[in-house]
Amino acid sequence: MLVLTAAFWWGVEGYAMFEGPYPRGPVADGLLRFSLIVLTPALVLIWLAAAWLRRRVGDSGYWQLLGIVAMIWTGAVLITRMLVA
């Protein structure tokens, strides 16, 4: 539940950064767009499909898959916030 809340929060705050008057370079702008358009929906879809995936990849593979997706998303969000703020 915490991950889905974080994805919603980033969707709102990231969109506010995208539409706001924040100065940002091409790298920050590209990472912001990528994290909002690709990574956040991917995180939500993987998290929602987790029940189906759990039986197929096993318990340890399940947590590894969710962990790596969450870490990639978190890294993109943190780097974007550092570049924009």
mmCIF file with all atom_site columns, C-alpha atoms in Angstrom, residues 18-64:
data_model
loop_
_atom_site.group_PDB
_atom_site.id
_atom_site.type_symbol
_atom_site.label_atom_id
_atom_site.label_alt_id
_atom_site.label_comp_id
_atom_site.label_asym_id
_atom_site.label_entity_id
_atom_site.label_seq_id
_atom_site.pdbx_PDB_ins_code
_atom_site.Cartn_x
_atom_site.Cartn_y
_atom_site.Cartn_z
_atom_site.occupancy
_atom_site.B_iso_or_equiv
_atom_site.pdbx_formal_charge
_atom_site.auth_seq_id
_atom_site.auth_comp_id
_atom_site.auth_asym_id
_atom_site.auth_atom_id
_atom_site.pdbx_PDB_model_num
ATOM 1  C CA . PHE A 1 18 ? 6.374  19.540  -14.936 1.00 0.00 ? 18 PHE A CA 1
ATOM 2  C CA . GLU A 1 19 ? 3.770  22.297  -15.209 1.00 0.00 ? 19 GLU A CA 1
ATOM 3  C CA . GLY A 1 20 ? 5.421  24.642  -12.713 1.00 0.00 ? 20 GLY A CA 1
ATOM 4  C CA . PRO A 1 21 ? 7.908  27.425  -13.308 1.00 0.00 ? 21 PRO A CA 1
ATOM 5  C CA . TYR A 1 22 ? 10.836 25.376  -11.968 1.00 0.00 ? 22 TYR A CA 1
ATOM 6  C CA . PRO A 1 23 ? 14.084 25.873  -13.886 1.00 0.00 ? 23 PRO A CA 1
ATOM 7  C CA . ARG A 1 24 ? 15.347 22.559  -15.226 1.00 0.00 ? 24 ARG A CA 1
ATOM 8  C CA . GLY A 1 25 ? 17.780 21.370  -17.832 1.00 0.00 ? 25 GLY A CA 1
ATOM 9  C CA . PRO A 1 26 ? 17.262 18.843  -20.597 1.00 0.00 ? 26 PRO A CA 1
ATOM 10 C CA . VAL A 1 27 ? 18.460 15.918  -18.451 1.00 0.00 ? 27 VAL A CA 1
ATOM 11 C CA . ALA A 1 28 ? 16.119 16.762  -15.573 1.00 0.00 ? 28 ALA A CA 1
ATOM 12 C CA . ASP A 1 29 ? 13.244 17.357  -17.984 1.00 0.00 ? 29 ASP A CA 1
ATOM 13 C CA . GLY A 1 30 ? 13.803 14.040  -19.754 1.00 0.00 ? 30 GLY A CA 1
ATOM 14 C CA . LEU A 1 31 ? 14.110 12.126  -16.477 1.00 0.00 ? 31 LEU A CA 1
ATOM 15 C CA . LEU A 1 32 ? 10.988 13.827  -15.127 1.00 0.00 ? 32 LEU A CA 1
ATOM 16 C CA . ARG A 1 33 ? 8.999  12.889  -18.226 1.00 0.00 ? 33 ARG A CA 1
ATOM 17 C CA . PHE A 1 34 ? 10.364 9.327   -18.247 1.00 0.00 ? 34 PHE A CA 1
ATOM 18 C CA . SER A 1 35 ? 9.585  8.769   -14.575 1.00 0.00 ? 35 SER A CA 1
ATOM 19 C CA . LEU A 1 36 ? 6.044  10.131  -14.962 1.00 0.00 ? 36 LEU A CA 1
ATOM 20 C CA . ILE A 1 37 ? 5.126  8.527   -18.279 1.00 0.00 ? 37 ILE A CA 1
ATOM 21 C CA . VAL A 1 38 ? 6.964  5.172   -18.115 1.00 0.00 ? 38 VAL A CA 1
ATOM 22 C CA . LEU A 1 39 ? 8.263  4.284   -14.658 1.00 0.00 ? 39 LEU A CA 1
ATOM 23 C CA . THR A 1 40 ? 5.277  5.229   -12.477 1.00 0.00 ? 40 THR A CA 1
ATOM 24 C CA . PRO A 1 41 ? 2.705  3.285   -14.529 1.00 0.00 ? 41 PRO A CA 1
ATOM 25 C CA . ALA A 1 42 ? 5.146  0.354   -14.752 1.00 0.00 ? 42 ALA A CA 1
ATOM 26 C CA . LEU A 1 43 ? 5.555  0.374   -10.971 1.00 0.00 ? 43 LEU A CA 1
ATOM 27 C CA . VAL A 1 44 ? 1.802  0.379   -10.427 1.00 0.00 ? 44 VAL A CA 1
ATOM 28 C CA . LEU A 1 45 ? 1.173  -2.364  -13.006 1.00 0.00 ? 45 LEU A CA 1
ATOM 29 C CA . ILE A 1 46 ? 3.924  -4.619  -11.619 1.00 0.00 ? 46 ILE A CA 1
ATOM 30 C CA . TRP A 1 47 ? 2.661  -4.080  -8.097  1.00 0.00 ? 47 TRP A CA 1
ATOM 31 C CA . LEU A 1 48 ? -0.922 -4.886  -9.092  1.00 0.00 ? 48 LEU A CA 1
ATOM 32 C CA . ALA A 1 49 ? 0.166  -7.970  -11.050 1.00 0.00 ? 49 ALA A CA 1
ATOM 33 C CA . ALA A 1 50 ? 2.186  -9.185  -8.081  1.00 0.00 ? 50 ALA A CA 1
ATOM 34 C CA . ALA A 1 51 ? -0.436 -11.691 -6.917  1.00 0.00 ? 51 ALA A CA 1
ATOM 35 C CA . TRP A 1 52 ? -0.390 -13.384 -10.317 1.00 0.00 ? 52 TRP A CA 1
ATOM 36 C CA . LEU A 1 53 ? 3.406  -13.294 -10.511 1.00 0.00 ? 53 LEU A CA 1
ATOM 37 C CA . ARG A 1 54 ? 3.931  -14.675 -7.010  1.00 0.00 ? 54 ARG A CA 1
ATOM 38 C CA . ARG A 1 55 ? 2.787  -18.187 -7.907  1.00 0.00 ? 55 ARG A CA 1
ATOM 39 C CA . ARG A 1 56 ? 4.902  -18.278 -11.061 1.00 0.00 ? 56 ARG A CA 1
ATOM 40 C CA . VAL A 1 57 ? 8.256  -16.890 -9.891  1.00 0.00 ? 57 VAL A CA 1
ATOM 41 C CA . GLY A 1 58 ? 8.181  -18.103 -6.278  1.00 0.00 ? 58 GLY A CA 1
ATOM 42 C CA . ASP A 1 59 ? 8.380  -16.118 -3.098  1.00 0.00 ? 59 ASP A CA 1
ATOM 43 C CA . SER A 1 60 ? 12.029 -15.029 -3.352  1.00 0.00 ? 60 SER A CA 1
ATOM 44 C CA . GLY A 1 61 ? 11.737 -14.121 -7.043  1.00 0.00 ? 61 GLY A CA 1
ATOM 45 C CA . TYR A 1 62 ? 8.562  -12.193 -6.275  1.00 0.00 ? 62 TYR A CA 1
ATOM 46 C CA . TRP A 1 63 ? 10.256 -9.960  -3.706  1.00 0.00 ? 63 TRP A CA 1
ATOM 47 C CA . GLN A 1 64 ? 13.325 -9.521  -5.910  1.00 0.00 ? 64 GLN A CA 1
#
